Structures are given as C-alpha cells and as structure tokens.
Amino acid sequence: MARSNNPFRYFDSSPEVIHTVVMMYVKYPLSRRNVEDLLAERGIDICYETVRLWWNRFSPMFAA
C-alpha cells in the first residue's frame, strides 16, 4: 500500500489556509492571538494554539 507524502493529510483545514496562517504569523509582527482575530474577521475560526501548532510544524517546510 502506497503512503501519501502529503503533510496536510491529517488536518481538516485546506493547505491554503494553513499556509496563510503560517505566513501571516512569520511575515508580519503579529501575535498568535492577532492572527486568530484577523482570521475570525474573515470567517475562519481557529484557535491561537492552532497557529502555534501549524507554525511549529510547517514553517520549516515553507522556509525550505
């Protein structure tokens, strides 16, 4: 059985949302709670701890 190399396979959010969240946190001087608030204004409901989780997991991949 072939295994998928998709790093986003266990997350309910789309890769585009994850990428946007991580890049907002890295690129701009925002706290995790600020990122949570900005996304809530756009109808995306995530917790600031999700920002931390995604940043820890995906930022090295996006930097490479």
mmCIF file of C-alpha atoms in Angstrom:
data_model
loop_
_atom_site.group_PDB
_atom_site.id
_atom_site.type_symbol
_atom_site.label_atom_id
_atom_site.label_comp_id
_atom_site.label_asym_id
_atom_site.label_seq_id
_atom_site.Cartn_x
_atom_site.Cartn_y
_atom_site.Cartn_z
ATOM 1 C CA MET A 1 0.000 0.000 0.000
ATOM 2 C CA ALA A 2 1.452 3.383 -1.001
ATOM 3 C CA ARG A 3 1.714 6.048 1.681
ATOM 4 C CA SER A 4 0.823 9.620 0.890
ATOM 5 C CA ASN A 5 3.563 12.214 1.377
ATOM 6 C CA ASN A 6 1.004 14.967 1.840
ATOM 7 C CA PRO A 7 1.974 16.816 5.064
ATOM 8 C CA PHE A 8 -1.556 18.267 5.342
ATOM 9 C CA ARG A 9 -3.416 14.931 5.280
ATOM 10 C CA TYR A 10 -4.348 14.898 8.983
ATOM 11 C CA PHE A 11 -5.724 18.440 9.118
ATOM 12 C CA ASP A 12 -9.302 19.494 8.396
ATOM 13 C CA SER A 13 -8.258 22.889 7.027
ATOM 14 C CA SER A 14 -7.085 23.363 3.477
ATOM 15 C CA PRO A 15 -3.364 23.738 2.737
ATOM 16 C CA GLU A 16 -4.073 27.296 1.538
ATOM 17 C CA VAL A 17 -5.496 28.300 4.932
ATOM 18 C CA ILE A 18 -2.579 26.688 6.774
ATOM 19 C CA HIS A 19 -0.101 28.451 4.502
ATOM 20 C CA THR A 20 -1.845 31.799 5.001
ATOM 21 C CA VAL A 21 -1.879 31.410 8.787
ATOM 22 C CA VAL A 22 1.800 30.497 8.993
ATOM 23 C CA MET A 23 2.866 33.258 6.613
ATOM 24 C CA MET A 24 0.816 35.892 8.472
ATOM 25 C CA TYR A 25 2.496 34.909 11.724
ATOM 26 C CA VAL A 26 6.001 34.817 10.229
ATOM 27 C CA LYS A 27 5.892 37.760 7.842
ATOM 28 C CA TYR A 28 4.123 40.369 9.961
ATOM 29 C CA PRO A 29 4.776 41.383 13.587
ATOM 30 C CA LEU A 30 1.580 39.754 14.843
ATOM 31 C CA SER A 31 0.948 37.661 17.907
ATOM 32 C CA ARG A 32 -0.854 34.339 17.594
ATOM 33 C CA ARG A 33 -3.959 35.952 19.066
ATOM 34 C CA ASN A 34 -3.771 38.758 16.487
ATOM 35 C CA VAL A 35 -3.665 36.174 13.699
ATOM 36 C CA GLU A 36 -6.657 34.424 15.293
ATOM 37 C CA ASP A 37 -8.589 37.724 15.384
ATOM 38 C CA LEU A 38 -7.745 38.650 11.778
ATOM 39 C CA LEU A 39 -8.887 35.265 10.533
ATOM 40 C CA ALA A 40 -12.075 35.436 12.618
ATOM 41 C CA GLU A 41 -12.929 38.689 10.830
ATOM 42 C CA ARG A 42 -12.655 36.740 7.569
ATOM 43 C CA GLY A 43 -14.842 33.869 8.790
ATOM 44 C CA ILE A 44 -12.058 31.385 9.573
ATOM 45 C CA ASP A 45 -12.460 30.039 13.093
ATOM 46 C CA ILE A 46 -9.179 28.770 14.524
ATOM 47 C CA CYS A 47 -7.601 28.958 17.962
ATOM 48 C CA TYR A 48 -4.335 30.779 18.664
ATOM 49 C CA GLU A 49 -2.908 27.418 19.764
ATOM 50 C CA THR A 50 -3.620 26.120 16.263
ATOM 51 C CA VAL A 51 -1.463 28.963 14.921
ATOM 52 C CA ARG A 52 1.357 27.778 17.207
ATOM 53 C CA LEU A 53 0.913 24.140 16.178
ATOM 54 C CA TRP A 54 0.912 24.938 12.470
ATOM 55 C CA TRP A 55 3.859 27.339 12.838
ATOM 56 C CA ASN A 56 5.937 24.694 14.630
ATOM 57 C CA ARG A 57 5.027 22.008 12.143
ATOM 58 C CA PHE A 58 5.001 23.805 8.778
ATOM 59 C CA SER A 59 7.325 26.817 8.986
ATOM 60 C CA PRO A 60 10.488 24.755 8.288
ATOM 61 C CA MET A 61 8.782 23.241 5.256
ATOM 62 C CA PHE A 62 7.713 26.659 3.923
ATOM 63 C CA ALA A 63 11.181 28.097 4.565
ATOM 64 C CA ALA A 64 12.850 25.338 2.532
#
